[in-house]
């Protein structure tokens, strides 16, 4: 089965938007969450304190804004493309996350983790060579 | 450790189930062909009138809050690749609940993603 060029183009465009915005959102969320104390217990007061700290952080809100952008792009691409295509294809963001973590957050990443990220990228490449849509579709 | 595992389970299972509900919602809405902001807003409005949307949002919210919780316990470069096990669960869900045709090639790609995820786990310091 061969996918039309237009379908491939708009699918890839939205996936590129998704994988560009999501890791940045994740990074800001990660930075924000590192600045708040971990949840001490499952007691309601501790749970409330944890989420109050999270939602009063500007860094976390920036992350949430970027992830909302990701979410809209995600919904749009799901209106025509298979979920089983979009989901693994979007995992290419693992590479971007690892690069951001290494060079922006200065986290240590072991060679075995880099190998894992490389395999994820190879898997995404293989999934990317399958047709994006295998079900009947209607236009809106 | 137990808290981390609970967060991880909630990210993978309800998180993925929520995304499958979202996919069903958008297939109900239909293929988007107009990408002007107003048209996108109307599509989102139509999606919000589909019951699957709200079921999906609820499940994804559970996954999202678990993600916040897990991020407070572990490095960002570990959490997100590790959570990508949900890609395999999602592919199975796409086949079973959305009727998608998952070819052996697509499964192989997903398998590589899963092996990659395992290595990311093993590589945690």
PDB file of C-alpha atoms in Angstrom:
ATOM      1  CA  UNK A   1       0.000   0.000   0.000  1.00  0.00           C
ATOM      2  CA  UNK A   2       1.434   3.387  -1.008  1.00  0.00           C
ATOM      3  CA  UNK A   3       0.348   6.573   0.753  1.00  0.00           C
ATOM      4  CA  UNK A   4      -0.379   9.693  -1.373  1.00  0.00           C
ATOM      5  CA  UNK A   5       2.377  12.336  -1.223  1.00  0.00           C
ATOM      6  CA  UNK A   6       0.012  14.952   0.232  1.00  0.00           C
ATOM      7  CA  UNK A   7      -0.950  12.626   3.072  1.00  0.00           C
ATOM      8  CA  UNK A   8       2.701  11.855   3.822  1.00  0.00           C
ATOM      9  CA  UNK A   9       3.661  15.524   3.692  1.00  0.00           C
ATOM     10  CA  UNK A  10       1.035  16.751   6.122  1.00  0.00           C
ATOM     11  CA  UNK A  11       1.624  13.742   8.404  1.00  0.00           C
ATOM     12  CA  UNK A  12       5.376  14.361   8.545  1.00  0.00           C
ATOM     13  CA  UNK A  13       4.892  18.115   8.989  1.00  0.00           C
ATOM     14  CA  UNK A  14       2.668  17.660  12.021  1.00  0.00           C
ATOM     15  CA  UNK A  15       4.915  14.965  13.474  1.00  0.00           C
ATOM     16  CA  UNK A  16       7.902  17.323  13.123  1.00  0.00           C
ATOM     17  CA  UNK A  17       5.920  20.008  14.995  1.00  0.00           C
ATOM     18  CA  UNK A  18       4.999  17.458  17.677  1.00  0.00           C
ATOM     19  CA  UNK A  19       8.537  16.174  18.223  1.00  0.00           C
ATOM     20  CA  UNK A  20       9.966  19.710  18.249  1.00  0.00           C
ATOM     21  CA  UNK A  21       7.550  21.155  20.793  1.00  0.00           C
ATOM     22  CA  UNK A  22       7.020  18.175  23.109  1.00  0.00           C
ATOM     23  CA  UNK A  23      10.648  17.714  24.250  1.00  0.00           C
ATOM     24  CA  UNK A  24      10.896  21.427  25.088  1.00  0.00           C
ATOM     25  CA  UNK A  25       7.675  21.161  27.079  1.00  0.00           C
ATOM     26  CA  UNK A  26       8.989  18.056  28.796  1.00  0.00           C
ATOM     27  CA  UNK A  27      12.265  19.811  29.578  1.00  0.00           C
ATOM     28  CA  UNK A  28      10.535  22.796  31.175  1.00  0.00           C
ATOM     29  CA  UNK A  29       8.291  20.441  33.144  1.00  0.00           C
ATOM     30  CA  UNK A  30      11.359  18.499  34.273  1.00  0.00           C
ATOM     31  CA  UNK A  31      13.151  21.686  35.349  1.00  0.00           C
ATOM     32  CA  UNK A  32      10.054  22.912  37.171  1.00  0.00           C
ATOM     33  CA  UNK A  33       9.412  19.624  38.956  1.00  0.00           C
ATOM     34  CA  UNK A  34      13.034  19.402  40.109  1.00  0.00           C
ATOM     35  CA  UNK A  35      12.548  22.724  41.924  1.00  0.00           C
ATOM     36  CA  UNK A  36       9.598  21.566  44.027  1.00  0.00           C
ATOM     37  CA  UNK A  37       9.811  19.119  46.932  1.00  0.00           C
ATOM     38  CA  UNK A  38       8.741  15.516  46.184  1.00  0.00           C
ATOM     39  CA  UNK A  39       5.390  14.332  47.514  1.00  0.00           C
ATOM     40  CA  UNK A  40       6.019  13.240  51.116  1.00  0.00           C
ATOM     41  CA  UNK A  41       3.080  10.795  51.264  1.00  0.00           C
ATOM     42  CA  UNK A  42      -0.333  10.027  49.768  1.00  0.00           C
ATOM     43  CA  UNK A  43      -2.069  11.967  52.567  1.00  0.00           C
ATOM     44  CA  UNK A  44      -4.521  14.532  51.065  1.00  0.00           C
ATOM     45  CA  UNK A  45      -2.611  17.477  52.557  1.00  0.00           C
ATOM     46  CA  UNK A  46       0.677  16.285  51.061  1.00  0.00           C
ATOM     47  CA  UNK A  47      -0.956  15.607  47.695  1.00  0.00           C
ATOM     48  CA  UNK A  48      -2.518  19.101  47.742  1.00  0.00           C
ATOM     49  CA  UNK A  49       0.827  20.725  48.686  1.00  0.00           C
ATOM     50  CA  UNK A  50       2.559  18.847  45.879  1.00  0.00           C
ATOM     51  CA  UNK A  51       0.109  19.960  43.160  1.00  0.00           C
ATOM     52  CA  UNK A  52      -0.111  23.512  44.565  1.00  0.00           C
ATOM     53  CA  UNK A  53       3.671  23.830  44.282  1.00  0.00           C
ATOM     54  CA  UNK A  54       3.539  22.449  40.739  1.00  0.00           C
ATOM     55  CA  UNK A  55       0.798  24.806  39.517  1.00  0.00           C
ATOM     56  CA  UNK A  56       2.345  27.964  40.963  1.00  0.00           C
ATOM     57  CA  UNK A  57       5.556  27.466  38.996  1.00  0.00           C
ATOM     58  CA  UNK A  58       6.021  29.587  35.823  1.00  0.00           C
ATOM     59  CA  UNK A  59       8.445  27.053  34.402  1.00  0.00           C
ATOM     60  CA  UNK A  60       5.851  24.323  34.725  1.00  0.00           C
ATOM     61  CA  UNK A  61       3.217  26.526  33.028  1.00  0.00           C
ATOM     62  CA  UNK A  62       5.611  27.169  30.129  1.00  0.00           C
ATOM     63  CA  UNK A  63       6.018  23.411  29.799  1.00  0.00           C
ATOM     64  CA  UNK A  64       2.252  22.949  29.911  1.00  0.00           C
ATOM     65  CA  UNK A  65       1.765  25.590  27.159  1.00  0.00           C
ATOM     66  CA  UNK A  66       4.223  23.817  24.879  1.00  0.00           C
ATOM     67  CA  UNK A  67       2.588  20.469  25.598  1.00  0.00           C
ATOM     68  CA  UNK A  68      -0.835  21.935  24.731  1.00  0.00           C
ATOM     69  CA  UNK A  69       0.595  22.949  21.343  1.00  0.00           C
ATOM     70  CA  UNK A  70       1.812  19.392  20.969  1.00  0.00           C
ATOM     71  CA  UNK A  71      -1.640  18.112  21.916  1.00  0.00           C
ATOM     72  CA  UNK A  72      -3.438  20.126  19.224  1.00  0.00           C
ATOM     73  CA  UNK A  73      -0.974  18.923  16.562  1.00  0.00           C
ATOM     74  CA  UNK A  74      -1.443  15.395  17.878  1.00  0.00           C
ATOM     75  CA  UNK A  75      -5.238  15.589  17.601  1.00  0.00           C
ATOM     76  CA  UNK A  76      -5.025  16.982  14.075  1.00  0.00           C
ATOM     77  CA  UNK A  77      -2.730  14.249  12.808  1.00  0.00           C
ATOM     78  CA  UNK A  78      -4.883  11.580  14.459  1.00  0.00           C
ATOM     79  CA  UNK A  79      -7.839  12.793  12.379  1.00  0.00           C
ATOM     80  CA  UNK A  80      -6.369  10.979   9.390  1.00  0.00           C
ATOM     81  CA  UNK A  81      -3.356   8.895  10.440  1.00  0.00           C
ATOM     82  CA  UNK A  82      -3.252   5.589  12.332  1.00  0.00           C
ATOM     83  CA  UNK A  83      -2.624   5.833  16.053  1.00  0.00           C
ATOM     84  CA  UNK A  84      -0.265   2.857  15.689  1.00  0.00           C
ATOM     85  CA  UNK A  85       1.722   4.954  13.175  1.00  0.00           C
ATOM     86  CA  UNK A  86       1.734   8.339  14.916  1.00  0.00           C
ATOM     87  CA  UNK A  87       2.567   6.973  18.355  1.00  0.00           C
ATOM     88  CA  UNK A  88       5.841   5.177  17.512  1.00  0.00           C
ATOM     89  CA  UNK A  89       6.765   7.825  14.923  1.00  0.00           C
ATOM     90  CA  UNK A  90       6.523  10.502  17.599  1.00  0.00           C
ATOM     91  CA  UNK A  91       8.923   8.562  19.833  1.00  0.00           C
ATOM     92  CA  UNK A  92      11.751  10.104  17.793  1.00  0.00           C
ATOM     93  CA  UNK A  93      11.406  12.834  20.399  1.00  0.00           C
ATOM     94  CA  UNK A  94      13.380  10.473  22.694  1.00  0.00           C
ATOM     95  CA  UNK A  95      16.475  11.527  20.782  1.00  0.00           C
ATOM     96  CA  UNK A  96      15.714  15.205  21.238  1.00  0.00           C
ATOM     97  CA  UNK A  97      14.982  14.630  24.943  1.00  0.00           C
ATOM     98  CA  UNK A  98      18.328  12.866  25.401  1.00  0.00           C
ATOM     99  CA  UNK A  99      20.146  15.696  23.613  1.00  0.00           C
ATOM    100  CA  UNK A 100      18.361  18.356  25.683  1.00  0.00           C
ATOM    101  CA  UNK A 101      19.010  16.419  28.894  1.00  0.00           C
ATOM    102  CA  UNK A 102      22.682  16.026  28.064  1.00  0.00           C
ATOM    103  CA  UNK A 103      23.491  19.490  26.757  1.00  0.00           C
ATOM    104  CA  UNK A 104      20.932  21.747  28.475  1.00  0.00           C
ATOM    105  CA  UNK A 105      20.182  20.008  31.785  1.00  0.00           C
ATOM    106  CA  UNK A 106      23.748  18.577  31.927  1.00  0.00           C
ATOM    107  CA  UNK A 107      22.500  15.149  33.009  1.00  0.00           C
ATOM    108  CA  UNK A 108      24.866  12.210  32.564  1.00  0.00           C
ATOM    109  CA  UNK A 109      23.709   9.734  29.912  1.00  0.00           C
ATOM    110  CA  UNK A 110      25.443   6.358  29.737  1.00  0.00           C
ATOM    111  CA  UNK A 111      26.483   4.718  26.437  1.00  0.00           C
ATOM    112  CA  UNK A 112      23.860   1.980  26.955  1.00  0.00           C
ATOM    113  CA  UNK A 113      21.174   4.638  27.172  1.00  0.00           C
ATOM    114  CA  UNK A 114      22.441   6.228  23.974  1.00  0.00           C
ATOM    115  CA  UNK A 115      22.216   2.760  22.367  1.00  0.00           C
ATOM    116  CA  UNK A 116      18.610   2.506  23.534  1.00  0.00           C
ATOM    117  CA  UNK A 117      17.802   5.896  22.055  1.00  0.00           C
ATOM    118  CA  UNK A 118      19.477   4.839  18.778  1.00  0.00           C
ATOM    119  CA  UNK A 119      17.325   1.679  18.622  1.00  0.00           C
ATOM    120  CA  UNK A 120      14.209   3.759  19.264  1.00  0.00           C
ATOM    121  CA  UNK A 121      15.207   5.974  16.335  1.00  0.00           C
ATOM    122  CA  UNK A 122      15.746   2.941  14.090  1.00  0.00           C
ATOM    123  CA  UNK A 123      12.342   1.575  15.103  1.00  0.00           C
ATOM    124  CA  UNK A 124      10.752   4.915  14.267  1.00  0.00           C
ATOM    125  CA  UNK A 125      12.476   4.908  10.876  1.00  0.00           C
ATOM    126  CA  UNK A 126      11.021   1.454  10.096  1.00  0.00           C
ATOM    127  CA  UNK A 127       7.524   2.435  11.263  1.00  0.00           C
ATOM    128  CA  UNK A 128       7.842   5.597   9.174  1.00  0.00           C
ATOM    129  CA  UNK A 129       8.163   3.453   6.053  1.00  0.00           C
ATOM    130  CA  UNK A 130       4.699   1.914   6.550  1.00  0.00           C
ATOM    131  CA  UNK A 131       1.545   3.652   5.249  1.00  0.00           C
ATOM    132  CA  UNK A 132       0.293   6.264   7.736  1.00  0.00           C
ATOM    133  CA  UNK A 133      -3.343   5.274   7.219  1.00  0.00           C
ATOM    134  CA  UNK A 134      -4.808   1.771   7.023  1.00  0.00           C
ATOM    135  CA  UNK A 135      -8.451   2.476   7.902  1.00  0.00           C
ATOM    136  CA  UNK A 136     -11.378   4.061   6.071  1.00  0.00           C
ATOM    137  CA  UNK A 137     -11.563   7.830   6.461  1.00  0.00           C
ATOM    138  CA  UNK A 138     -14.091  10.603   6.091  1.00  0.00           C
ATOM    139  CA  UNK A 139     -13.374  14.323   5.631  1.00  0.00           C
ATOM    140  CA  UNK A 140     -14.807  17.134   7.708  1.00  0.00           C
TER     141      UNK A 140
ATOM    142  CA  UNK B   1      10.186   2.700  44.600  1.00  0.00           C
ATOM    143  CA  UNK B   2       6.520   1.609  44.941  1.00  0.00           C
ATOM    144  CA  UNK B   3       5.335   5.173  44.345  1.00  0.00           C
ATOM    145  CA  UNK B   4       7.494   5.350  41.221  1.00  0.00           C
ATOM    146  CA  UNK B   5       6.066   2.047  39.960  1.00  0.00           C
ATOM    147  CA  UNK B   6       2.471   3.224  40.542  1.00  0.00           C
ATOM    148  CA  UNK B   7       3.201   6.457  38.655  1.00  0.00           C
ATOM    149  CA  UNK B   8       4.814   4.467  35.848  1.00  0.00           C
ATOM    150  CA  UNK B   9       1.815   2.084  35.562  1.00  0.00           C
ATOM    151  CA  UNK B  10      -0.573   5.055  35.422  1.00  0.00           C
ATOM    152  CA  UNK B  11       1.504   6.700  32.692  1.00  0.00           C
ATOM    153  CA  UNK B  12       1.529   3.584  30.507  1.00  0.00           C
ATOM    154  CA  UNK B  13      -1.966   2.053  30.907  1.00  0.00           C
ATOM    155  CA  UNK B  14      -4.566   4.847  31.401  1.00  0.00           C
ATOM    156  CA  UNK B  15      -2.316   7.260  29.508  1.00  0.00           C
ATOM    157  CA  UNK B  16      -2.304   5.021  26.439  1.00  0.00           C
ATOM    158  CA  UNK B  17      -5.992   4.137  26.788  1.00  0.00           C
ATOM    159  CA  UNK B  18      -6.780   7.856  26.817  1.00  0.00           C
ATOM    160  CA  UNK B  19      -4.850   8.401  23.601  1.00  0.00           C
ATOM    161  CA  UNK B  20      -6.746   5.554  21.936  1.00  0.00           C
ATOM    162  CA  UNK B  21      -9.994   7.284  22.952  1.00  0.00           C
ATOM    163  CA  UNK B  22      -8.634  10.509  21.414  1.00  0.00           C
ATOM    164  CA  UNK B  23      -7.807   8.716  18.196  1.00  0.00           C
ATOM    165  CA  UNK B  24     -11.352   7.323  18.068  1.00  0.00           C
ATOM    166  CA  UNK B  25     -12.670  10.856  18.680  1.00  0.00           C
ATOM    167  CA  UNK B  26     -10.701  12.346  15.804  1.00  0.00           C
ATOM    168  CA  UNK B  27     -11.659   9.534  13.428  1.00  0.00           C
ATOM    169  CA  UNK B  28     -15.290  10.345  14.326  1.00  0.00           C
ATOM    170  CA  UNK B  29     -14.704  14.060  13.633  1.00  0.00           C
ATOM    171  CA  UNK B  30     -13.097  13.281  10.276  1.00  0.00           C
ATOM    172  CA  UNK B  31      -9.911  14.183   8.417  1.00  0.00           C
ATOM    173  CA  UNK B  32      -8.816  17.785   8.914  1.00  0.00           C
ATOM    174  CA  UNK B  33      -8.067  19.510   5.595  1.00  0.00           C
ATOM    175  CA  UNK B  34      -8.253  23.192   6.603  1.00  0.00           C
ATOM    176  CA  UNK B  35      -5.453  24.350   8.905  1.00  0.00           C
ATOM    177  CA  UNK B  36      -6.478  27.975   9.450  1.00  0.00           C
ATOM    178  CA  UNK B  37      -6.789  28.792  13.189  1.00  0.00           C
ATOM    179  CA  UNK B  38     -10.572  29.266  13.004  1.00  0.00           C
ATOM    180  CA  UNK B  39     -11.047  25.947  11.249  1.00  0.00           C
ATOM    181  CA  UNK B  40      -8.812  24.196  13.793  1.00  0.00           C
ATOM    182  CA  UNK B  41     -10.843  25.761  16.619  1.00  0.00           C
ATOM    183  CA  UNK B  42     -14.067  24.463  15.028  1.00  0.00           C
ATOM    184  CA  UNK B  43     -12.566  20.965  14.719  1.00  0.00           C
ATOM    185  CA  UNK B  44     -11.599  21.055  18.400  1.00  0.00           C
ATOM    186  CA  UNK B  45     -15.144  22.191  19.234  1.00  0.00           C
ATOM    187  CA  UNK B  46     -16.607  19.263  17.307  1.00  0.00           C
ATOM    188  CA  UNK B  47     -14.180  16.876  19.024  1.00  0.00           C
ATOM    189  CA  UNK B  48     -15.372  18.105  22.416  1.00  0.00           C
ATOM    190  CA  UNK B  49     -18.904  17.029  21.583  1.00  0.00           C
ATOM    191  CA  UNK B  50     -17.760  13.414  21.116  1.00  0.00           C
ATOM    192  CA  UNK B  51     -18.091  11.426  24.391  1.00  0.00           C
ATOM    193  CA  UNK B  52     -14.844   9.543  23.696  1.00  0.00           C
ATOM    194  CA  UNK B  53     -13.016  12.893  23.985  1.00  0.00           C
ATOM    195  CA  UNK B  54     -13.936  13.323  27.654  1.00  0.00           C
ATOM    196  CA  UNK B  55     -13.211   9.697  28.509  1.00  0.00           C
ATOM    197  CA  UNK B  56      -9.832  10.150  26.818  1.00  0.00           C
ATOM    198  CA  UNK B  57      -9.119  13.435  28.606  1.00  0.00           C
ATOM    199  CA  UNK B  58      -9.865  11.845  31.979  1.00  0.00           C
ATOM    200  CA  UNK B  59      -7.564   8.896  31.322  1.00  0.00           C
ATOM    201  CA  UNK B  60      -4.821  11.096  29.886  1.00  0.00           C
ATOM    202  CA  UNK B  61      -5.064  13.412  32.892  1.00  0.00           C
ATOM    203  CA  UNK B  62      -4.351  10.429  35.150  1.00  0.00           C
ATOM    204  CA  UNK B  63      -1.311   9.648  33.010  1.00  0.00           C
ATOM    205  CA  UNK B  64      -0.182  13.297  32.963  1.00  0.00           C
ATOM    206  CA  UNK B  65      -0.344  13.805  36.721  1.00  0.00           C
ATOM    207  CA  UNK B  66       1.541  10.547  37.171  1.00  0.00           C
ATOM    208  CA  UNK B  67       4.154  11.910  34.789  1.00  0.00           C
ATOM    209  CA  UNK B  68       4.519  15.011  36.960  1.00  0.00           C
ATOM    210  CA  UNK B  69       4.917  12.759  39.983  1.00  0.00           C
ATOM    211  CA  UNK B  70       7.528  10.546  38.345  1.00  0.00           C
ATOM    212  CA  UNK B  71       9.467  13.604  37.125  1.00  0.00           C
ATOM    213  CA  UNK B  72       9.880  14.679  40.732  1.00  0.00           C
ATOM    214  CA  UNK B  73      11.546  11.328  41.479  1.00  0.00           C
ATOM    215  CA  UNK B  74      13.764  10.657  38.437  1.00  0.00           C
ATOM    216  CA  UNK B  75      15.837  12.373  35.713  1.00  0.00           C
ATOM    217  CA  UNK B  76      13.959  13.690  32.683  1.00  0.00           C
ATOM    218  CA  UNK B  77      16.227  11.750  30.305  1.00  0.00           C
ATOM    219  CA  UNK B  78      15.195   8.532  32.088  1.00  0.00           C
ATOM    220  CA  UNK B  79      11.480   9.185  32.582  1.00  0.00           C
ATOM    221  CA  UNK B  80      10.453   9.915  29.013  1.00  0.00           C
ATOM    222  CA  UNK B  81      12.309   7.182  27.147  1.00  0.00           C
ATOM    223  CA  UNK B  82      11.195   4.733  29.867  1.00  0.00           C
ATOM    224  CA  UNK B  83       7.577   5.772  29.461  1.00  0.00           C
ATOM    225  CA  UNK B  84       7.826   4.944  25.771  1.00  0.00           C
ATOM    226  CA  UNK B  85       6.862   1.340  26.614  1.00  0.00           C
ATOM    227  CA  UNK B  86       3.413   2.789  26.098  1.00  0.00           C
ATOM    228  CA  UNK B  87       4.202   2.771  22.352  1.00  0.00           C
ATOM    229  CA  UNK B  88       3.932  -1.028  22.277  1.00  0.00           C
ATOM    230  CA  UNK B  89       0.747  -0.998  24.378  1.00  0.00           C
ATOM    231  CA  UNK B  90      -0.642   1.706  22.093  1.00  0.00           C
ATOM    232  CA  UNK B  91       0.134  -0.219  18.915  1.00  0.00           C
ATOM    233  CA  UNK B  92      -1.724  -3.243  20.284  1.00  0.00           C
ATOM    234  CA  UNK B  93      -4.588  -0.960  21.276  1.00  0.00           C
ATOM    235  CA  UNK B  94      -4.673   0.547  17.776  1.00  0.00           C
ATOM    236  CA  UNK B  95      -5.034  -2.914  16.297  1.00  0.00           C
ATOM    237  CA  UNK B  96      -7.591  -4.214  18.805  1.00  0.00           C
ATOM    238  CA  UNK B  97      -9.753  -1.139  19.444  1.00  0.00           C
ATOM    239  CA  UNK B  98      -9.333   0.981  16.314  1.00  0.00           C
ATOM    240  CA  UNK B  99      -9.140  -1.775  13.669  1.00  0.00           C
ATOM    241  CA  UNK B 100      -5.807  -0.549  12.302  1.00  0.00           C
ATOM    242  CA  UNK B 101      -3.794  -2.886  10.100  1.00  0.00           C
ATOM    243  CA  UNK B 102      -0.493  -3.309  11.895  1.00  0.00           C
ATOM    244  CA  UNK B 103       1.902  -4.913   9.421  1.00  0.00           C
ATOM    245  CA  UNK B 104       4.860  -7.086  10.487  1.00  0.00           C
ATOM    246  CA  UNK B 105       7.126  -4.201   9.453  1.00  0.00           C
ATOM    247  CA  UNK B 106       5.308  -1.844  11.805  1.00  0.00           C
ATOM    248  CA  UNK B 107       5.453  -4.427  14.600  1.00  0.00           C
ATOM    249  CA  UNK B 108       9.183  -4.820  13.997  1.00  0.00           C
ATOM    250  CA  UNK B 109       9.660  -1.083  14.307  1.00  0.00           C
ATOM    251  CA  UNK B 110       7.689  -1.070  17.545  1.00  0.00           C
ATOM    252  CA  UNK B 111       9.751  -4.037  18.806  1.00  0.00           C
ATOM    253  CA  UNK B 112      12.929  -2.044  18.221  1.00  0.00           C
ATOM    254  CA  UNK B 113      11.401   0.838  20.146  1.00  0.00           C
ATOM    255  CA  UNK B 114      10.686  -1.564  23.031  1.00  0.00           C
ATOM    256  CA  UNK B 115      14.239  -2.946  23.014  1.00  0.00           C
ATOM    257  CA  UNK B 116      15.476   0.624  22.995  1.00  0.00           C
ATOM    258  CA  UNK B 117      13.256   1.356  25.989  1.00  0.00           C
ATOM    259  CA  UNK B 118      14.687  -1.652  27.846  1.00  0.00           C
ATOM    260  CA  UNK B 119      18.227  -0.441  27.198  1.00  0.00           C
ATOM    261  CA  UNK B 120      17.273   3.000  28.463  1.00  0.00           C
ATOM    262  CA  UNK B 121      16.097   1.276  31.689  1.00  0.00           C
ATOM    263  CA  UNK B 122      19.301  -0.772  31.979  1.00  0.00           C
ATOM    264  CA  UNK B 123      21.403   2.311  31.361  1.00  0.00           C
ATOM    265  CA  UNK B 124      19.954   4.162  34.327  1.00  0.00           C
ATOM    266  CA  UNK B 125      22.704   5.143  36.749  1.00  0.00           C
TER     267      UNK B 125
END
